JSON list of C-alpha atoms in Angstrom, two decimals:
[
{"chain": "A", "resi": 66, "resn": "MET", "atom": "CA", "xyz": [102.78, 306.45, -91.20]},
{"chain": "A", "resi": 67, "resn": "SER", "atom": "CA", "xyz": [104.18, 309.57, -89.28]},
{"chain": "A", "resi": 68, "resn": "LEU", "atom": "CA", "xyz": [101.34, 311.51, -87.43]},
{"chain": "A", "resi": 69, "resn": "GLU", "atom": "CA", "xyz": [102.66, 314.57, -88.79]},
{"chain": "A", "resi": 70, "resn": "GLU", "atom": "CA", "xyz": [102.36, 313.03, -92.54]},
{"chain": "A", "resi": 71, "resn": "CYS", "atom": "CA", "xyz": [98.78, 312.18, -91.46]},
{"chain": "A", "resi": 72, "resn": "ARG", "atom": "CA", "xyz": [97.98, 315.88, -90.62]},
{"chain": "A", "resi": 73, "resn": "ARG", "atom": "CA", "xyz": [99.49, 316.74, -94.27]},
{"chain": "A", "resi": 74, "resn": "ARG", "atom": "CA", "xyz": [97.89, 314.38, -95.73]},
{"chain": "A", "resi": 75, "resn": "CYS", "atom": "CA", "xyz": [94.58, 315.37, -93.87]},
{"chain": "A", "resi": 76, "resn": "PRO", "atom": "CA", "xyz": [93.65, 318.69, -93.05]},
{"chain": "A", "resi": 77, "resn": "GLY", "atom": "CA", "xyz": [91.33, 319.01, -89.74]},
{"chain": "A", "resi": 78, "resn": "LEU", "atom": "CA", "xyz": [92.60, 315.41, -88.30]},
{"chain": "A", "resi": 79, "resn": "VAL", "atom": "CA", "xyz": [91.12, 315.26, -85.24]},
{"chain": "A", "resi": 80, "resn": "VAL", "atom": "CA", "xyz": [93.37, 312.87, -83.31]},
{"chain": "A", "resi": 81, "resn": "LYS", "atom": "CA", "xyz": [92.56, 310.95, -79.83]},
{"chain": "A", "resi": 82, "resn": "ALA", "atom": "CA", "xyz": [94.48, 309.58, -76.84]},
{"chain": "A", "resi": 83, "resn": "MET", "atom": "CA", "xyz": [95.63, 306.74, -76.82]},
{"chain": "A", "resi": 84, "resn": "ARG", "atom": "CA", "xyz": [94.29, 304.52, -74.39]},
{"chain": "A", "resi": 85, "resn": "VAL", "atom": "CA", "xyz": [97.48, 303.14, -73.87]},
{"chain": "A", "resi": 86, "resn": "GLU", "atom": "CA", "xyz": [96.38, 300.43, -70.77]},
{"chain": "A", "resi": 87, "resn": "ARG", "atom": "CA", "xyz": [94.29, 298.72, -73.70]},
{"chain": "A", "resi": 88, "resn": "TYR", "atom": "CA", "xyz": [96.76, 298.73, -76.16]},
{"chain": "A", "resi": 89, "resn": "ARG", "atom": "CA", "xyz": [99.09, 297.00, -73.01]},
{"chain": "A", "resi": 90, "resn": "GLU", "atom": "CA", "xyz": [96.12, 294.20, -72.66]},
{"chain": "A", "resi": 91, "resn": "ALA", "atom": "CA", "xyz": [95.70, 293.97, -76.33]},
{"chain": "A", "resi": 92, "resn": "GLY", "atom": "CA", "xyz": [99.67, 293.35, -76.88]},
{"chain": "A", "resi": 93, "resn": "VAL", "atom": "CA", "xyz": [99.58, 290.89, -74.03]},
{"chain": "A", "resi": 94, "resn": "ALA", "atom": "CA", "xyz": [96.90, 288.94, -75.52]},
{"chain": "A", "resi": 95, "resn": "ALA", "atom": "CA", "xyz": [98.99, 288.73, -78.48]},
{"chain": "A", "resi": 96, "resn": "LEU", "atom": "CA", "xyz": [101.87, 287.66, -77.31]},
{"chain": "A", "resi": 97, "resn": "ARG", "atom": "CA", "xyz": [100.73, 284.70, -75.72]},
{"chain": "A", "resi": 98, "resn": "VAL", "atom": "CA", "xyz": [99.09, 283.54, -78.66]},
{"chain": "A", "resi": 99, "resn": "LEU", "atom": "CA", "xyz": [102.23, 283.47, -80.42]},
{"chain": "A", "resi": 100, "resn": "GLU", "atom": "CA", "xyz": [104.49, 281.98, -77.72]},
{"chain": "A", "resi": 101, "resn": "ARG", "atom": "CA", "xyz": [102.03, 278.56, -78.11]},
{"chain": "A", "resi": 102, "resn": "TRP", "atom": "CA", "xyz": [104.36, 277.27, -80.93]},
{"chain": "A", "resi": 103, "resn": "GLY", "atom": "CA", "xyz": [107.27, 277.17, -78.34]},
{"chain": "A", "resi": 104, "resn": "VAL", "atom": "CA", "xyz": [110.33, 279.56, -80.54]},
{"chain": "A", "resi": 105, "resn": "PRO", "atom": "CA", "xyz": [111.89, 282.52, -79.03]},
{"chain": "A", "resi": 106, "resn": "VAL", "atom": "CA", "xyz": [109.13, 285.80, -79.50]},
{"chain": "A", "resi": 107, "resn": "GLU", "atom": "CA", "xyz": [110.37, 289.54, -79.11]},
{"chain": "A", "resi": 108, "resn": "LYS", "atom": "CA", "xyz": [108.01, 291.77, -78.55]},
{"chain": "A", "resi": 109, "resn": "THR", "atom": "CA", "xyz": [109.55, 295.34, -79.49]},
{"chain": "A", "resi": 110, "resn": "SER", "atom": "CA", "xyz": [106.15, 297.77, -79.57]},
{"chain": "A", "resi": 111, "resn": "TYR", "atom": "CA", "xyz": [102.07, 296.99, -78.52]},
{"chain": "A", "resi": 112, "resn": "ASP", "atom": "CA", "xyz": [101.56, 295.78, -82.11]},
{"chain": "A", "resi": 113, "resn": "ASP", "atom": "CA", "xyz": [104.92, 294.57, -83.74]},
{"chain": "A", "resi": 114, "resn": "PHE", "atom": "CA", "xyz": [106.81, 290.79, -82.48]},
{"chain": "A", "resi": 115, "resn": "TYR", "atom": "CA", "xyz": [109.54, 288.94, -84.01]},
{"chain": "A", "resi": 116, "resn": "VAL", "atom": "CA", "xyz": [109.69, 285.35, -83.79]},
{"chain": "A", "resi": 117, "resn": "ASP", "atom": "CA", "xyz": [111.78, 282.96, -85.08]},
{"chain": "A", "resi": 118, "resn": "VAL", "atom": "CA", "xyz": [110.89, 279.86, -86.65]},
{"chain": "A", "resi": 119, "resn": "THR", "atom": "CA", "xyz": [114.13, 278.84, -87.99]},
{"chain": "A", "resi": 120, "resn": "SER", "atom": "CA", "xyz": [114.04, 275.80, -85.22]},
{"chain": "A", "resi": 121, "resn": "LEU", "atom": "CA", "xyz": [110.63, 275.07, -86.19]},
{"chain": "A", "resi": 122, "resn": "VAL", "atom": "CA", "xyz": [111.33, 275.34, -90.47]},
{"chain": "A", "resi": 123, "resn": "ARG", "atom": "CA", "xyz": [114.87, 274.40, -90.78]},
{"chain": "A", "resi": 124, "resn": "ASP", "atom": "CA", "xyz": [114.57, 270.12, -90.49]},
{"chain": "A", "resi": 125, "resn": "ALA", "atom": "CA", "xyz": [110.61, 270.72, -91.40]},
{"chain": "A", "resi": 126, "resn": "ALA", "atom": "CA", "xyz": [109.21, 268.26, -94.69]},
{"chain": "A", "resi": 127, "resn": "PRO", "atom": "CA", "xyz": [108.55, 270.07, -97.79]},
{"chain": "A", "resi": 128, "resn": "PRO", "atom": "CA", "xyz": [105.45, 272.34, -97.35]},
{"chain": "A", "resi": 129, "resn": "PRO", "atom": "CA", "xyz": [102.50, 269.80, -99.70]},
{"chain": "A", "resi": 130, "resn": "PRO", "atom": "CA", "xyz": [102.65, 271.64, -103.26]},
{"chain": "A", "resi": 131, "resn": "ASP", "atom": "CA", "xyz": [98.90, 272.15, -102.80]},
{"chain": "A", "resi": 132, "resn": "ALA", "atom": "CA", "xyz": [99.13, 273.68, -99.06]},
{"chain": "A", "resi": 133, "resn": "SER", "atom": "CA", "xyz": [96.48, 276.23, -99.09]},
{"chain": "A", "resi": 134, "resn": "LEU", "atom": "CA", "xyz": [98.35, 280.34, -97.86]},
{"chain": "A", "resi": 135, "resn": "PRO", "atom": "CA", "xyz": [95.35, 282.66, -98.42]},
{"chain": "A", "resi": 136, "resn": "ARG", "atom": "CA", "xyz": [96.85, 286.48, -98.28]},
{"chain": "A", "resi": 137, "resn": "THR", "atom": "CA", "xyz": [100.40, 284.92, -99.32]},
{"chain": "A", "resi": 138, "resn": "LYS", "atom": "CA", "xyz": [102.22, 286.39, -101.92]},
{"chain": "A", "resi": 139, "resn": "VAL", "atom": "CA", "xyz": [105.67, 286.58, -102.77]},
{"chain": "A", "resi": 140, "resn": "VAL", "atom": "CA", "xyz": [107.78, 290.01, -103.37]},
{"chain": "A", "resi": 141, "resn": "GLY", "atom": "CA", "xyz": [108.15, 290.42, -107.00]},
{"chain": "A", "resi": 142, "resn": "ASP", "atom": "CA", "xyz": [105.10, 288.40, -107.54]},
{"chain": "A", "resi": 143, "resn": "ALA", "atom": "CA", "xyz": [107.23, 285.14, -108.39]},
{"chain": "A", "resi": 144, "resn": "PRO", "atom": "CA", "xyz": [104.62, 282.19, -107.33]},
{"chain": "A", "resi": 145, "resn": "LEU", "atom": "CA", "xyz": [104.37, 280.87, -103.95]},
{"chain": "A", "resi": 146, "resn": "ALA", "atom": "CA", "xyz": [105.58, 277.38, -105.35]},
{"chain": "A", "resi": 147, "resn": "THR", "atom": "CA", "xyz": [108.85, 278.78, -105.98]},
{"chain": "A", "resi": 148, "resn": "LEU", "atom": "CA", "xyz": [110.59, 279.59, -102.64]},
{"chain": "A", "resi": 149, "resn": "PRO", "atom": "CA", "xyz": [112.93, 277.82, -100.66]},
{"chain": "A", "resi": 150, "resn": "ALA", "atom": "CA", "xyz": [111.28, 274.88, -98.64]},
{"chain": "A", "resi": 151, "resn": "ASP", "atom": "CA", "xyz": [111.92, 277.02, -95.13]},
{"chain": "A", "resi": 152, "resn": "LEU", "atom": "CA", "xyz": [110.83, 280.52, -96.42]},
{"chain": "A", "resi": 153, "resn": "LEU", "atom": "CA", "xyz": [107.60, 278.15, -97.35]},
{"chain": "A", "resi": 154, "resn": "SER", "atom": "CA", "xyz": [107.21, 276.59, -94.47]},
{"chain": "A", "resi": 155, "resn": "GLY", "atom": "CA", "xyz": [107.54, 279.90, -92.45]},
{"chain": "A", "resi": 156, "resn": "CYS", "atom": "CA", "xyz": [104.50, 281.51, -94.45]},
{"chain": "A", "resi": 157, "resn": "MET", "atom": "CA", "xyz": [102.83, 278.70, -93.30]},
{"chain": "A", "resi": 158, "resn": "LEU", "atom": "CA", "xyz": [103.26, 278.77, -90.14]},
{"chain": "A", "resi": 159, "resn": "ALA", "atom": "CA", "xyz": [102.67, 283.07, -90.34]},
{"chain": "A", "resi": 160, "resn": "VAL", "atom": "CA", "xyz": [99.11, 282.32, -92.42]},
{"chain": "A", "resi": 161, "resn": "ASP", "atom": "CA", "xyz": [97.98, 279.97, -89.07]},
{"chain": "A", "resi": 162, "resn": "MET", "atom": "CA", "xyz": [99.54, 282.56, -86.75]},
{"chain": "A", "resi": 163, "resn": "ARG", "atom": "CA", "xyz": [97.42, 285.34, -88.07]},
{"chain": "A", "resi": 164, "resn": "GLN", "atom": "CA", "xyz": [94.46, 282.75, -88.69]},
{"chain": "A", "resi": 165, "resn": "ALA", "atom": "CA", "xyz": [95.01, 282.30, -84.67]},
{"chain": "A", "resi": 166, "resn": "LEU", "atom": "CA", "xyz": [95.01, 286.41, -83.47]},
{"chain": "A", "resi": 167, "resn": "LEU", "atom": "CA", "xyz": [91.50, 286.49, -85.47]},
{"chain": "A", "resi": 168, "resn": "SER", "atom": "CA", "xyz": [89.59, 284.15, -84.28]},
{"chain": "A", "resi": 169, "resn": "GLU", "atom": "CA", "xyz": [90.80, 283.97, -80.59]},
{"chain": "A", "resi": 170, "resn": "LEU", "atom": "CA", "xyz": [91.26, 288.31, -80.02]},
{"chain": "A", "resi": 171, "resn": "GLY", "atom": "CA", "xyz": [89.55, 289.48, -83.46]},
{"chain": "A", "resi": 172, "resn": "PHE", "atom": "CA", "xyz": [92.90, 291.14, -84.69]},
{"chain": "A", "resi": 173, "resn": "ALA", "atom": "CA", "xyz": [94.04, 291.17, -87.98]},
{"chain": "A", "resi": 174, "resn": "ALA", "atom": "CA", "xyz": [97.47, 290.87, -89.09]},
{"chain": "A", "resi": 175, "resn": "SER", "atom": "CA", "xyz": [100.42, 291.21, -91.60]},
{"chain": "A", "resi": 176, "resn": "ALA", "atom": "CA", "xyz": [103.53, 289.15, -91.54]},
{"chain": "A", "resi": 177, "resn": "GLY", "atom": "CA", "xyz": [106.92, 289.46, -93.24]},
{"chain": "A", "resi": 178, "resn": "VAL", "atom": "CA", "xyz": [108.68, 286.37, -93.39]},
{"chain": "A", "resi": 179, "resn": "GLY", "atom": "CA", "xyz": [112.64, 286.33, -94.07]},
{"chain": "A", "resi": 180, "resn": "ARG", "atom": "CA", "xyz": [115.43, 285.30, -93.09]},
{"chain": "A", "resi": 181, "resn": "THR", "atom": "CA", "xyz": [116.91, 288.38, -90.98]},
{"chain": "A", "resi": 182, "resn": "LYS", "atom": "CA", "xyz": [114.60, 290.30, -88.61]},
{"chain": "A", "resi": 183, "resn": "LEU", "atom": "CA", "xyz": [115.84, 293.39, -90.93]},
{"chain": "A", "resi": 184, "resn": "ALA", "atom": "CA", "xyz": [114.04, 292.02, -93.00]},
{"chain": "A", "resi": 185, "resn": "ALA", "atom": "CA", "xyz": [111.17, 290.30, -91.78]},
{"chain": "A", "resi": 186, "resn": "ARG", "atom": "CA", "xyz": [109.84, 294.31, -90.17]},
{"chain": "A", "resi": 187, "resn": "LEU", "atom": "CA", "xyz": [110.40, 295.85, -93.88]},
{"chain": "A", "resi": 188, "resn": "LEU", "atom": "CA", "xyz": [107.73, 293.46, -95.09]},
{"chain": "A", "resi": 189, "resn": "SER", "atom": "CA", "xyz": [105.42, 293.37, -92.44]},
{"chain": "A", "resi": 190, "resn": "PRO", "atom": "CA", "xyz": [104.04, 296.81, -93.93]},
{"chain": "A", "resi": 191, "resn": "LYS", "atom": "CA", "xyz": [103.39, 296.20, -97.39]},
{"chain": "A", "resi": 192, "resn": "ALA", "atom": "CA", "xyz": [101.45, 292.80, -96.17]},
{"chain": "A", "resi": 193, "resn": "LYS", "atom": "CA", "xyz": [99.06, 294.88, -94.23]},
{"chain": "A", "resi": 194, "resn": "PRO", "atom": "CA", "xyz": [96.29, 295.29, -93.72]},
{"chain": "A", "resi": 195, "resn": "ASP", "atom": "CA", "xyz": [95.67, 291.30, -93.54]},
{"chain": "A", "resi": 196, "resn": "GLY", "atom": "CA", "xyz": [98.33, 289.60, -95.07]},
{"chain": "A", "resi": 197, "resn": "VAL", "atom": "CA", "xyz": [101.64, 287.38, -95.63]},
{"chain": "A", "resi": 198, "resn": "LEU", "atom": "CA", "xyz": [104.83, 289.06, -97.72]},
{"chain": "A", "resi": 199, "resn": "ALA", "atom": "CA", "xyz": [107.88, 286.97, -98.00]},
{"chain": "A", "resi": 200, "resn": "LEU", "atom": "CA", "xyz": [111.22, 287.13, -100.07]},
{"chain": "A", "resi": 201, "resn": "PRO", "atom": "CA", "xyz": [113.01, 285.73, -101.89]},
{"chain": "A", "resi": 202, "resn": "GLU", "atom": "CA", "xyz": [116.87, 285.65, -101.96]},
{"chain": "A", "resi": 203, "resn": "GLY", "atom": "CA", "xyz": [117.06, 286.38, -105.44]},
{"chain": "A", "resi": 204, "resn": "ALA", "atom": "CA", "xyz": [114.40, 289.24, -105.48]},
{"chain": "A", "resi": 205, "resn": "ALA", "atom": "CA", "xyz": [116.29, 290.48, -101.74]},
{"chain": "A", "resi": 206, "resn": "ARG", "atom": "CA", "xyz": [118.40, 293.41, -103.16]},
{"chain": "A", "resi": 207, "resn": "SER", "atom": "CA", "xyz": [115.90, 295.25, -105.07]},
{"chain": "A", "resi": 208, "resn": "PHE", "atom": "CA", "xyz": [113.32, 295.29, -102.04]},
{"chain": "A", "resi": 209, "resn": "PHE", "atom": "CA", "xyz": [115.94, 296.79, -100.10]},
{"chain": "A", "resi": 210, "resn": "GLU", "atom": "CA", "xyz": [117.75, 299.35, -102.09]},
{"chain": "A", "resi": 211, "resn": "ALA", "atom": "CA", "xyz": [114.34, 300.49, -102.71]},
{"chain": "A", "resi": 212, "resn": "CYS", "atom": "CA", "xyz": [112.96, 300.56, -99.24]},
{"chain": "A", "resi": 213, "resn": "PRO", "atom": "CA", "xyz": [113.02, 303.84, -97.40]},
{"chain": "A", "resi": 214, "resn": "LEU", "atom": "CA", "xyz": [115.26, 305.01, -95.31]},
{"chain": "A", "resi": 215, "resn": "VAL", "atom": "CA", "xyz": [113.38, 306.04, -92.51]},
{"chain": "A", "resi": 216, "resn": "SER", "atom": "CA", "xyz": [111.25, 302.58, -92.62]},
{"chain": "A", "resi": 217, "resn": "VAL", "atom": "CA", "xyz": [114.31, 301.76, -91.04]},
{"chain": "A", "resi": 218, "resn": "PRO", "atom": "CA", "xyz": [113.27, 301.07, -87.52]},
{"chain": "A", "resi": 219, "resn": "SER", "atom": "CA", "xyz": [116.54, 302.28, -86.26]},
{"chain": "A", "resi": 220, "resn": "LEU", "atom": "CA", "xyz": [116.07, 304.99, -88.08]},
{"chain": "A", "resi": 221, "resn": "GLN", "atom": "CA", "xyz": [111.81, 305.92, -88.08]},
{"chain": "A", "resi": 222, "resn": "GLY", "atom": "CA", "xyz": [112.20, 309.04, -85.53]},
{"chain": "A", "resi": 223, "resn": "GLN", "atom": "CA", "xyz": [114.33, 312.15, -85.79]},
{"chain": "A", "resi": 224, "resn": "ARG", "atom": "CA", "xyz": [118.14, 310.86, -86.99]},
{"chain": "A", "resi": 225, "resn": "GLY", "atom": "CA", "xyz": [116.69, 308.81, -90.14]},
{"chain": "A", "resi": 226, "resn": "ARG", "atom": "CA", "xyz": [115.11, 311.84, -91.10]},
{"chain": "A", "resi": 227, "resn": "GLU", "atom": "CA", "xyz": [118.13, 314.52, -90.40]},
{"chain": "A", "resi": 228, "resn": "LEU", "atom": "CA", "xyz": [119.92, 311.32, -92.69]},
{"chain": "A", "resi": 229, "resn": "ALA", "atom": "CA", "xyz": [117.25, 311.20, -95.48]},
{"chain": "A", "resi": 230, "resn": "LYS", "atom": "CA", "xyz": [118.13, 315.15, -96.06]},
{"chain": "A", "resi": 231, "resn": "LEU", "atom": "CA", "xyz": [121.89, 315.01, -95.64]},
{"chain": "A", "resi": 232, "resn": "LEU", "atom": "CA", "xyz": [121.28, 312.14, -98.59]},
{"chain": "A", "resi": 233, "resn": "ALA", "atom": "CA", "xyz": [118.80, 314.32, -100.34]},
{"chain": "A", "resi": 234, "resn": "SER", "atom": "CA", "xyz": [121.48, 317.44, -100.32]},
{"chain": "A", "resi": 235, "resn": "ALA", "atom": "CA", "xyz": [123.84, 315.38, -101.02]},
{"chain": "A", "resi": 236, "resn": "THR", "atom": "CA", "xyz": [122.11, 314.09, -104.48]},
{"chain": "A", "resi": 237, "resn": "GLY", "atom": "CA", "xyz": [120.48, 317.43, -105.61]},
{"chain": "A", "resi": 238, "resn": "ARG", "atom": "CA", "xyz": [116.94, 316.93, -105.32]},
{"chain": "A", "resi": 239, "resn": "ASP", "atom": "CA", "xyz": [114.84, 318.41, -104.18]},
{"chain": "A", "resi": 240, "resn": "LEU", "atom": "CA", "xyz": [112.76, 317.75, -101.20]},
{"chain": "A", "resi": 241, "resn": "GLU", "atom": "CA", "xyz": [110.41, 321.10, -101.31]},
{"chain": "A", "resi": 242, "resn": "ALA", "atom": "CA", "xyz": [109.41, 320.36, -104.52]},
{"chain": "A", "resi": 243, "resn": "GLU", "atom": "CA", "xyz": [108.36, 316.72, -103.96]},
{"chain": "A", "resi": 244, "resn": "ALA", "atom": "CA", "xyz": [106.82, 318.27, -101.25]},
{"chain": "A", "resi": 245, "resn": "ALA", "atom": "CA", "xyz": [105.01, 319.97, -102.79]},
{"chain": "A", "resi": 246, "resn": "SER", "atom": "CA", "xyz": [103.77, 318.00, -105.34]},
{"chain": "A", "resi": 247, "resn": "GLY", "atom": "CA", "xyz": [102.21, 315.86, -102.76]},
{"chain": "A", "resi": 248, "resn": "ALA", "atom": "CA", "xyz": [105.00, 313.70, -102.42]},
{"chain": "A", "resi": 249, "resn": "ASP", "atom": "CA", "xyz": [106.16, 312.26, -99.18]},
{"chain": "A", "resi": 250, "resn": "SER", "atom": "CA", "xyz": [109.67, 313.22, -99.98]},
{"chain": "A", "resi": 251, "resn": "LEU", "atom": "CA", "xyz": [111.12, 311.91, -97.13]},
{"chain": "A", "resi": 252, "resn": "ARG", "atom": "CA", "xyz": [110.00, 308.53, -98.21]},
{"chain": "A", "resi": 253, "resn": "ALA", "atom": "CA", "xyz": [112.05, 308.75, -101.65]},
{"chain": "A", "resi": 254, "resn": "ILE", "atom": "CA", "xyz": [115.37, 308.49, -99.91]},
{"chain": "A", "resi": 255, "resn": "THR", "atom": "CA", "xyz": [116.51, 304.48, -99.88]},
{"chain": "A", "resi": 256, "resn": "LEU", "atom": "CA", "xyz": [118.59, 302.04, -98.40]},
{"chain": "A", "resi": 257, "resn": "GLY", "atom": "CA", "xyz": [120.18, 302.01, -101.68]},
{"chain": "A", "resi": 258, "resn": "ASP", "atom": "CA", "xyz": [120.58, 306.14, -102.01]},
{"chain": "A", "resi": 259, "resn": "ALA", "atom": "CA", "xyz": [122.60, 305.65, -99.35]},
{"chain": "A", "resi": 260, "resn": "CYS", "atom": "CA", "xyz": [124.52, 302.87, -100.73]},
{"chain": "A", "resi": 261, "resn": "ALA", "atom": "CA", "xyz": [125.39, 304.65, -103.61]},
{"chain": "A", "resi": 262, "resn": "LEU", "atom": "CA", "xyz": [126.80, 307.56, -101.43]},
{"chain": "A", "resi": 263, "resn": "GLY", "atom": "CA", "xyz": [129.14, 305.72, -100.15]},
{"chain": "A", "resi": 264, "resn": "GLU", "atom": "CA", "xyz": [130.37, 305.57, -96.30]},
{"chain": "A", "resi": 265, "resn": "ALA", "atom": "CA", "xyz": [133.89, 307.79, -96.79]},
{"chain": "A", "resi": 266, "resn": "ARG", "atom": "CA", "xyz": [131.15, 310.29, -98.10]},
{"chain": "A", "resi": 267, "resn": "LEU", "atom": "CA", "xyz": [128.77, 309.55, -95.96]},
{"chain": "A", "resi": 268, "resn": "ALA", "atom": "CA", "xyz": [131.28, 310.14, -92.99]},
{"chain": "A", "resi": 269, "resn": "GLY", "atom": "CA", "xyz": [131.77, 313.55, -94.54]},
{"chain": "A", "resi": 270, "resn": "LEU", "atom": "CA", "xyz": [128.71, 315.11, -94.02]},
{"chain": "A", "resi": 271, "resn": "ALA", "atom": "CA", "xyz": [127.18, 312.92, -91.57]},
{"chain": "A", "resi": 272, "resn": "GLY", "atom": "CA", "xyz": [130.43, 312.06, -89.17]},
{"chain": "A", "resi": 273, "resn": "ALA", "atom": "CA", "xyz": [132.03, 309.20, -89.59]},
{"chain": "A", "resi": 274, "resn": "MET", "atom": "CA", "xyz": [130.47, 307.64, -86.38]},
{"chain": "A", "resi": 275, "resn": "GLU", "atom": "CA", "xyz": [126.95, 308.20, -87.94]},
{"chain": "A", "resi": 276, "resn": "ALA", "atom": "CA", "xyz": [128.03, 306.44, -91.47]},
{"chain": "A", "resi": 277, "resn": "ARG", "atom": "CA", "xyz": [129.14, 303.67, -89.62]},
{"chain": "A", "resi": 278, "resn": "LYS", "atom": "CA", "xyz": [126.35, 302.50, -87.93]},
{"chain": "A", "resi": 279, "resn": "LEU", "atom": "CA", "xyz": [124.15, 303.55, -91.11]},
{"chain": "A", "resi": 280, "resn": "PHE", "atom": "CA", "xyz": [126.44, 300.92, -93.07]},
{"chain": "A", "resi": 281, "resn": "GLU", "atom": "CA", "xyz": [126.30, 297.58, -90.17]},
{"chain": "A", "resi": 282, "resn": "ILE", "atom": "CA", "xyz": [122.35, 298.09, -91.11]},
{"chain": "A", "resi": 283, "resn": "VAL", "atom": "CA", "xyz": [122.97, 297.50, -95.10]},
{"chain": "A", "resi": 284, "resn": "ALA", "atom": "CA", "xyz": [125.29, 295.05, -94.87]},
{"chain": "A", "resi": 285, "resn": "GLU", "atom": "CA", "xyz": [123.15, 293.32, -93.46]},
{"chain": "A", "resi": 286, "resn": "VAL", "atom": "CA", "xyz": [120.85, 292.67, -95.84]},
{"chain": "A", "resi": 287, "resn": "LEU", "atom": "CA", "xyz": [123.40, 293.61, -98.84]}
]
């Protein structure tokens, strides 16, 4: 959630200066824990990490049916047992990593388990504050189509907001009315809206380069 949205929802909000050095130290400590699994870890901010466990789950034996996976859910509320072996193994690893972060550093963490970086990134906030959320292939399209445009990592700033406004205008959405009702109006514009509009029409609104960048994102997941 943006600071602007926080201020809108909580008038009089007091915002304290970020303790940058403390965040940096905590991020490094978390990175050291995650690196112990011996797989690539990409640190994208103080507290966001991509952990590529492909090599660990590719040839892993199927987890036992009675495996304990606390605070773990599947998009669409499907039973955990219905997940493919690789995603189920990924969930087990995510649980182990979260438990290590909590027991060693006192950090609660959420994790998204999917077959792409973008899937993992969009799943993780939905698992907050302290859970794991996995995305089976059968639920992927509906999940991504419902994701707010401004939640996509490369679209979380002004670029994403401007694109969302253009899409809202093109589809006849009244953002001012939605904002007046208390809704986070820009988050109502989704990747599905972009797909429905089409690249050619979006290019006419935002330019060919911006349309191509957006549809490259869409092509990764849909």
